[in-house]
Amino acid sequence: MSTLNDNTPLVVIDGITGGDINLLNPQDIESVSVLKDAGSAAIYGSRSANGVILVTTKKGKNNSRTTVNYNGQAGIQSPHVGYKPVHSYENAILRNEAMVNAGLQPIYSPQQIRDFQQQGDQQWFLDAILKDSWQQSHNLSLTGGNATTSFLVSAGVTDQRSNLVGPDYGLRRYNYRMNLTSNYGKLKLTSILAYSRSEIREHSYSTGTLIVDAGRTPTYYKIKDDQGRYLTNDVLTEFNPLGILEQGGYRTHDDDNLLGNLNAELSVTKDFKLKAVFGGRLLSDHQFTRVKQVNFYPSGTYGADRNTNDDNNKTLFTNTQLLAEFAKTFNKSHNVDVLVGVANESTTAKQNSIHLKYTDPELGTPTTGTIIDPATSSASNNGTTETSLNSLFGRASYSYQNKYYGEFDFRVDASSKFAPQNRGAFFPSVSGGYRLTEERFMQNYRNNIGDLKLRASYGILGNQSVSDYQYLRTYGPFQNAYGFNNSGVGGTAISFANPDLRWERAATLNIGVDAGFLKNSLTVAIDYFNKTTRDILLPPIVPGTFGAGLPSYNAGKVQNHGWELTVNYYLTTQNFKHSFSFNVADSKNKVLYLEGGDQLKAMMRCR
């Protein structure tokens, strides 16, 4: 936790940034790498301040026969609740004690408490709404290749039922992937097409609220009576969680995610390559909510408005990269690698929604008396948002006899989230390493024990995690802004601007040692890190009586430092390869100070 802002790491899937790792089929993943220090993450620039997760998917192999692979698993998920209620009579005693301590009369008489003890406990509400659920997944893949082309085709399905009772709640996700690589002389083409569809059906309320309400209900209350009515009580006076789950309607999600990536690499010479990447991701998310009215006994009603909501979100993300790389070894000792590139990331998000109240209780369709809910179908929930990030980046690395290593990375990012004068930012980093075991006097150590390497890096990374258009003053409709002649009157909602908004910056120092033992069967990595994040992007806290919202501003400085130890042990036997890993870290966080007062004062002047 190195910032008061978003700490989410950047996810890069097959070279395309911003992917959703939760939508990947696990069977399609070849490898996952985590970049933590500034030296390795700097090439990704913005959003890499919180680390980078690199995911590479599987591909076919040249000159290999076609192979069919099936993977399936099934099991039962059983919810485990880490606490249990006291017995019914114990709850009554404790409630009486609480009332007396508050100077009030007890609720239950001694006879009632005796009756609770003799009758025993009713079913706990939380046990009544939870159940075991079935989960299964199946995946089928086809891989192969000839001298010039390799391929992988994969398809899978996951079915996970809900642990909450109710009519067919759960998730089904379908995955399809095709990775194709072809070589045409000096030209190498790689194309990736992946599609996933998630279908979710859940209840129409808040899961967290249902869990809390059910968990805090004493066990002398019944959840249903003999006539099948859902009961309320003096603890739950308004809602019954079981009634909401079984009769209160549903919410469905139909989400489609299409990803495409075309990669062309041209070997101009043996040492010089040109590379072009074009990738895109199209997300189409649809949510439909149907709230049904449930009447409880002796009082309480859920879903009296009989809402029927239809929400649609569509997002198109494109990533274009052009790169040139020169890599050459001179005199068998000097290794030089220079890379320079430009990139553009653009996002267009469109959303629209319509929320209806008082729809037909059986069908959920509009009927006499149905109205559009202006509070949730307003213009703020509909429209188009466009953002873009242009980047220039480069890397120069040098190594001598695999003994000395040095690298310099830089990235210049220009984000549409900031005003023109603050749009661009420069993020450099430098790293170096010294492999001691390549020295002659360490030859005996290397041959009998393992490797030993020292390394260090320092760099500045950027974060642009802030809402769009905050450097501009924006306007929108405000329903029922105030009352006039006993009726609501609309107004204009104003969002003030902060033209001084700028990049959040994180400076990271990392010093580490990599050591091998038992002829490198045992490896140990020890790291010290010190990260200071400045100009943290935060929204100001203003009282509701202020009458308007204020944009974010660069408001603070946080330091995060500590150490990390990673131990790996590899054991190879005649038929098996075993690997064991252990990791422990200690981190200390400190908010050094909050700043940005001048920006906040400028915004308060309605700039």
XYZ file of C-alpha atoms in Angstrom, residues 87-555:
469
model
C -28.152 -19.816 22.422
C -31.562 -18.174 22.401
C -31.885 -17.935 26.193
C -28.339 -16.511 26.448
C -29.224 -13.829 23.929
C -32.307 -12.900 25.971
C -30.192 -12.594 29.146
C -27.639 -10.390 27.374
C -30.328 -8.150 25.872
C -31.897 -7.682 29.283
C -28.504 -6.795 30.700
C -27.925 -4.240 27.944
C -31.317 -2.599 28.599
C -30.667 -2.372 32.349
C -27.223 -0.892 31.756
C -28.899 1.757 29.600
C -31.331 2.597 32.427
C -34.313 0.882 30.761
C -36.617 -1.968 31.696
C -35.712 -5.576 30.756
C -37.376 -6.996 27.652
C -37.840 -10.610 28.737
C -39.204 -12.044 31.956
C -37.488 -14.933 33.764
C -40.266 -17.254 32.580
C -39.728 -16.282 28.946
C -36.030 -16.953 29.296
C -36.813 -20.376 30.815
C -39.143 -21.113 27.889
C -36.381 -20.213 25.402
C -34.045 -22.609 27.179
C -36.572 -25.459 27.208
C -37.703 -24.952 23.586
C -34.156 -24.799 22.232
C -32.883 -22.757 19.327
C -34.680 -22.024 16.075
C -32.733 -22.315 12.853
C -30.239 -19.476 12.629
C -31.188 -17.134 9.784
C -27.681 -17.308 8.317
C -27.836 -21.117 8.131
C -31.231 -20.789 6.427
C -29.933 -18.662 3.528
C -26.645 -20.509 2.867
C -26.154 -23.871 1.169
C -23.512 -26.043 -0.433
C -23.087 -25.466 -4.158
C -21.828 -27.413 -7.129
C -18.897 -26.168 -9.235
C -17.424 -27.654 -12.399
C -15.175 -26.617 -15.268
C -14.193 -28.275 -18.536
C -11.572 -27.267 -21.078
C -10.571 -28.752 -24.444
C -7.504 -27.563 -26.369
C -5.890 -28.420 -29.693
C -2.208 -27.628 -30.334
C 0.283 -28.367 -33.077
C 2.379 -26.897 -35.874
C 4.512 -27.438 -38.950
C 7.785 -25.860 -40.037
C 6.306 -22.358 -40.480
C 3.082 -22.227 -38.480
C 2.025 -23.170 -34.961
C -1.416 -22.954 -33.421
C -3.466 -23.354 -30.269
C -7.252 -23.535 -30.145
C -8.938 -23.714 -26.761
C -12.517 -23.760 -25.535
C -13.813 -24.055 -21.992
C -16.831 -23.663 -19.761
C -17.125 -22.953 -16.037
C -20.325 -23.468 -14.040
C -20.421 -22.238 -10.446
C -23.683 -22.305 -8.519
C -24.362 -19.768 -5.772
C -23.990 -20.499 -2.061
C -27.129 -18.412 -1.439
C -30.501 -20.105 -1.677
C -32.754 -18.960 -4.486
C -33.940 -19.841 -7.990
C -30.937 -20.934 -10.086
C -28.445 -18.326 -8.852
C -24.915 -18.729 -10.127
C -22.326 -18.094 -12.829
C -21.637 -19.671 -16.192
C -18.616 -18.521 -18.174
C -17.608 -19.623 -21.665
C -14.069 -19.110 -23.009
C -12.648 -19.441 -26.507
C -9.093 -18.702 -27.641
C -7.056 -19.064 -30.828
C -3.313 -18.279 -30.902
C -1.651 -18.532 -34.316
C 2.000 -17.857 -35.189
C 3.357 -17.928 -38.761
C 6.839 -17.321 -40.170
C 7.360 -15.958 -43.691
C 11.090 -15.620 -44.109
C 12.141 -12.590 -42.073
C 8.558 -11.774 -41.138
C 6.859 -13.308 -38.116
C 3.119 -12.827 -37.595
C 1.299 -13.628 -34.372
C -2.449 -13.303 -34.073
C -4.534 -13.837 -30.959
C -8.305 -13.973 -30.747
C -10.016 -14.563 -27.422
C -13.658 -14.400 -26.429
C -15.352 -14.876 -23.086
C -18.973 -14.638 -22.059
C -20.198 -14.509 -18.479
C -23.793 -15.165 -17.530
C -24.632 -14.375 -13.917
C -27.955 -14.637 -12.147
C -28.219 -13.321 -8.601
C -30.770 -11.823 -6.221
C -31.887 -8.207 -6.538
C -30.534 -6.867 -3.232
C -27.171 -6.393 -1.487
C -25.416 -9.631 -0.483
C -23.490 -7.926 2.310
C -26.676 -6.575 3.882
C -28.410 -9.950 3.664
C -25.474 -11.685 5.368
C -25.275 -9.103 8.150
C -29.030 -9.091 8.796
C -29.235 -12.874 8.904
C -26.163 -13.159 11.129
C -27.383 -10.718 13.786
C -30.836 -12.246 14.248
C -31.280 -14.126 17.577
C -32.158 -17.801 17.419
C -35.495 -17.473 19.280
C -37.048 -16.011 16.093
C -38.452 -18.114 13.269
C -37.662 -17.179 9.672
C -41.008 -18.589 8.364
C -44.246 -19.607 10.040
C -46.382 -22.699 9.460
C -48.341 -20.867 6.729
C -45.165 -20.178 4.750
C -45.103 -16.445 5.531
C -41.732 -14.706 5.860
C -41.496 -13.241 9.341
C -40.031 -9.992 10.651
C -39.266 -9.209 14.284
C -38.006 -6.458 16.566
C -34.445 -6.935 15.214
C -35.377 -7.158 11.539
C -38.418 -4.904 11.406
C -38.400 -4.275 7.644
C -36.917 -7.156 5.631
C -36.612 -10.919 5.830
C -33.458 -12.113 3.986
C -34.917 -15.480 2.982
C -37.976 -13.801 1.485
C -35.804 -11.477 -0.585
C -33.699 -14.370 -1.886
C -36.626 -16.609 -2.783
C -39.278 -14.125 -3.907
C -37.673 -10.670 -4.248
C -36.684 -10.808 -7.916
C -33.333 -11.174 -9.619
C -30.432 -9.412 -11.325
C -28.794 -10.855 -14.450
C -25.497 -9.979 -16.094
C -24.736 -10.863 -19.713
C -21.148 -9.754 -20.316
C -19.178 -10.275 -23.519
C -15.425 -9.691 -23.808
C -13.714 -9.898 -27.211
C -9.935 -9.474 -27.433
C -7.798 -9.377 -30.559
C -4.059 -8.896 -30.982
C -2.014 -8.769 -34.197
C 1.755 -8.716 -33.853
C 4.162 -8.342 -36.809
C 7.945 -8.652 -36.345
C 10.373 -7.997 -39.204
C 14.037 -8.987 -38.885
C 15.660 -6.328 -41.070
C 19.073 -7.702 -40.208
C 20.321 -10.304 -37.762
C 20.647 -7.585 -35.117
C 17.889 -5.135 -36.003
C 14.139 -5.768 -35.712
C 11.020 -3.746 -36.337
C 7.838 -4.640 -34.531
C 4.268 -3.461 -34.836
C 1.465 -4.395 -32.454
C -2.202 -3.640 -32.760
C -4.531 -4.912 -30.091
C -8.045 -4.189 -29.043
C -10.634 -5.223 -26.530
C -14.377 -4.823 -26.820
C -16.489 -5.202 -23.700
C -20.247 -5.266 -23.787
C -21.876 -5.506 -20.360
C -25.630 -5.766 -19.896
C -27.371 -5.804 -16.535
C -31.090 -6.384 -16.120
C -32.718 -6.031 -12.705
C -36.213 -7.089 -11.777
C -37.424 -6.296 -8.237
C -40.559 -8.078 -7.062
C -42.663 -6.978 -4.124
C -42.585 -9.240 -1.057
C -44.853 -8.619 1.915
C -43.632 -9.805 5.301
C -45.553 -10.729 8.442
C -46.500 -9.026 10.728
C -45.031 -5.955 8.966
C -42.512 -4.856 6.387
C -42.379 -4.784 2.594
C -39.566 -5.243 0.098
C -39.641 -3.951 -3.463
C -42.733 -1.777 -3.208
C -41.452 0.320 -6.131
C -41.297 -2.821 -8.336
C -38.218 -1.538 -10.162
C -37.241 -2.866 -13.578
C -33.817 -1.588 -14.639
C -31.918 -2.033 -17.881
C -28.247 -0.931 -17.913
C -25.874 -1.209 -20.856
C -22.151 -0.449 -20.984
C -19.887 -0.818 -23.992
C -16.151 -0.120 -23.913
C -13.697 -0.209 -26.829
C -10.001 -0.200 -25.945
C -7.282 -0.042 -28.623
C -3.525 -0.311 -28.197
C -1.112 0.482 -31.018
C 2.664 0.062 -30.662
C 5.576 0.612 -33.045
C 9.003 -0.555 -31.843
C 12.544 -0.811 -33.122
C 15.153 -2.960 -31.384
C 18.869 -3.398 -31.917
C 20.656 -6.219 -30.103
C 24.235 -7.254 -30.779
C 27.159 -8.954 -29.117
C 30.600 -7.465 -29.741
C 33.789 -9.500 -29.290
C 31.792 -12.221 -27.508
C 31.842 -10.106 -24.352
C 29.865 -6.910 -24.829
C 26.089 -7.302 -25.147
C 24.142 -4.235 -26.198
C 20.357 -3.977 -26.483
C 18.608 -0.747 -27.473
C 14.848 -0.415 -27.882
C 12.739 2.616 -28.747
C 9.017 2.770 -29.397
C 5.840 4.778 -29.509
C 2.394 3.708 -28.356
C -1.162 4.890 -28.106
C -3.883 3.636 -25.809
C -7.402 4.886 -26.460
C -10.637 4.068 -24.686
C -14.185 4.891 -25.693
C -16.880 3.990 -23.179
C -20.597 4.345 -23.845
C -23.387 3.721 -21.392
C -27.133 4.085 -21.251
C -29.769 3.048 -18.784
C -33.471 3.193 -18.198
C -34.958 2.554 -14.764
C -38.699 2.021 -14.431
C -40.826 2.127 -11.276
C -44.193 0.484 -10.593
C -43.968 -2.063 -13.391
C -46.326 -5.005 -13.753
C -45.871 -7.220 -10.661
C -45.925 -10.431 -12.715
C -44.166 -9.513 -15.966
C -42.044 -6.496 -15.031
C -43.297 -4.672 -18.118
C -44.616 -1.081 -18.187
C -48.272 -0.708 -17.308
C -50.653 2.010 -16.187
C -48.857 4.054 -13.546
C -45.341 3.020 -14.584
C -42.879 5.928 -14.556
C -39.233 6.446 -15.482
C -37.152 6.997 -12.379
C -35.390 10.334 -13.067
C -32.974 9.954 -10.172
C -31.257 6.885 -11.637
C -31.956 7.274 -15.367
C -30.433 10.758 -15.523
C -27.906 12.017 -18.040
C -25.117 11.238 -15.591
C -25.764 7.542 -16.264
C -25.848 7.960 -20.039
C -23.278 9.231 -22.477
C -19.831 8.688 -23.924
C -16.412 8.990 -22.307
C -13.195 9.103 -24.333
C -9.618 8.959 -23.015
C -6.239 8.583 -24.645
C -2.617 8.064 -23.651
C 0.288 8.746 -26.043
C 3.715 7.423 -25.102
C 7.333 7.481 -26.190
C 9.555 4.937 -24.459
C 12.983 3.428 -24.700
C 15.485 1.079 -23.114
C 19.252 0.760 -23.364
C 20.975 -2.163 -21.674
C 24.556 -3.349 -21.552
C 26.276 -6.391 -20.093
C 29.895 -7.470 -20.060
C 30.758 -11.166 -19.990
C 27.491 -11.842 -18.155
C 29.208 -10.254 -15.190
C 28.264 -6.584 -15.170
C 24.777 -5.399 -16.070
C 23.411 -1.920 -16.588
C 20.150 -0.599 -17.970
C 18.465 2.754 -18.483
C 14.739 3.055 -19.206
C 12.606 6.057 -19.900
C 9.041 6.785 -20.798
C 7.236 9.992 -21.757
C 3.474 9.788 -21.274
C 0.830 12.313 -22.251
C -2.591 11.639 -20.731
C -5.896 13.193 -21.710
C -6.889 13.124 -18.033
C -4.836 16.264 -17.389
C -4.852 19.795 -18.786
C -2.462 20.468 -21.721
C 0.140 22.173 -19.520
C 0.277 19.150 -17.180
C -0.432 16.400 -19.695
C 3.083 15.129 -20.376
C 5.463 13.600 -17.841
C 8.912 12.008 -17.987
C 9.590 8.794 -16.034
C 13.205 7.541 -15.972
C 14.817 4.579 -14.237
C 18.269 3.061 -13.959
C 19.343 -0.379 -12.780
C 22.574 -2.341 -12.429
C 23.816 -5.758 -11.420
C 27.059 -7.534 -10.565
C 27.331 -11.309 -10.858
C 30.179 -12.105 -8.488
C 30.358 -15.764 -9.397
C 31.599 -14.863 -12.896
C 34.864 -13.668 -11.334
C 37.787 -16.090 -11.554
C 38.335 -16.143 -7.813
C 34.698 -17.300 -7.400
C 34.948 -20.235 -9.840
C 35.187 -22.844 -7.107
C 32.143 -21.343 -5.354
C 30.163 -21.359 -8.614
C 30.992 -24.960 -9.435
C 30.267 -26.373 -5.988
C 27.706 -24.086 -4.401
C 25.839 -21.801 -6.835
C 25.461 -18.276 -8.164
C 25.756 -14.957 -6.341
C 24.472 -11.679 -7.758
C 24.081 -8.126 -6.440
C 21.565 -5.748 -8.009
C 20.011 -2.327 -7.478
C 17.537 -0.067 -9.247
C 16.027 3.366 -8.880
C 13.246 4.902 -10.901
C 10.234 7.174 -11.004
C 6.897 5.792 -12.134
C 3.588 7.518 -12.790
C -0.040 7.046 -11.829
C -2.972 8.669 -13.615
C -5.729 6.910 -11.664
C -8.228 9.739 -11.504
C -11.693 10.289 -12.954
C -11.932 11.765 -16.437
C -12.350 15.433 -17.367
C -11.634 16.789 -13.892
C -9.521 19.611 -15.311
C -12.673 20.921 -17.016
C -15.768 22.400 -15.451
C -18.738 20.245 -16.408
C -22.487 20.714 -16.173
C -25.412 18.354 -16.064
C -29.106 18.174 -15.162
C -30.061 17.888 -11.499
C -33.521 16.441 -10.899
C -35.616 17.955 -8.084
C -32.900 20.429 -7.168
C -35.273 22.386 -4.891
C -38.978 22.734 -4.102
C -41.227 25.463 -5.481
C -45.012 25.654 -5.045
C -45.018 22.158 -3.500
C -43.301 20.542 -6.488
C -39.745 19.647 -7.375
C -37.896 21.942 -9.718
C -34.901 20.837 -11.784
C -31.565 22.600 -11.799
C -28.027 22.355 -13.094
C -25.350 20.301 -11.384
C -21.890 21.872 -11.560
C -18.591 20.036 -11.201
C -15.791 22.483 -10.563
C -12.486 22.142 -12.409
C -8.930 21.694 -11.227
C -6.689 22.712 -14.153
C -3.609 22.204 -11.935
C -4.187 18.450 -11.648
C -0.988 16.546 -12.537
C 0.613 13.106 -12.466
C 1.101 11.180 -9.251
C 4.765 10.082 -9.004
C 6.351 7.179 -7.167
C 10.128 7.026 -6.666
C 11.347 3.503 -5.875
C 14.739 2.289 -4.653
C 15.375 -1.465 -4.674
C 18.554 -3.248 -3.515
C 18.763 -7.014 -3.702
C 20.939 -10.107 -3.469
C 20.330 -13.371 -5.363
C 22.193 -16.399 -4.029
C 22.227 -20.048 -5.052
C 23.133 -23.046 -2.906
C 23.367 -26.799 -3.421
C 24.410 -26.187 -7.032
C 21.489 -23.783 -7.458
C 18.891 -26.299 -6.281
C 18.216 -23.827 -3.474
C 17.911 -20.127 -4.406
C 17.454 -17.219 -2.026
C 16.528 -13.640 -2.958
C 16.692 -10.832 -0.398
C 15.383 -7.357 -1.260
C 15.252 -3.998 0.470
C 12.808 -1.484 -0.995
C 11.998 2.146 -0.268
C 9.182 3.780 -2.179
C 7.986 7.364 -1.803
C 4.842 8.477 -3.599
C 4.249 12.202 -4.096
C 1.423 14.309 -5.530
C -1.110 11.620 -4.614
C -4.411 12.100 -6.421
C -7.233 12.404 -3.884
C -10.750 13.861 -3.828
C -11.191 16.639 -1.246
C -13.615 16.084 1.615
C -16.234 18.822 1.690
C -19.457 19.049 3.727
C -22.700 18.218 2.000
C -23.940 21.747 2.708
C -21.313 23.088 0.309
C -23.753 22.326 -2.506
C -21.314 21.011 -5.107
C -18.593 18.436 -5.613
C -14.943 19.266 -6.026
C -12.426 17.491 -8.281
C -9.394 15.585 -7.114
C -6.138 17.343 -6.364
C -2.530 16.358 -5.700
C -2.720 16.033 -1.972
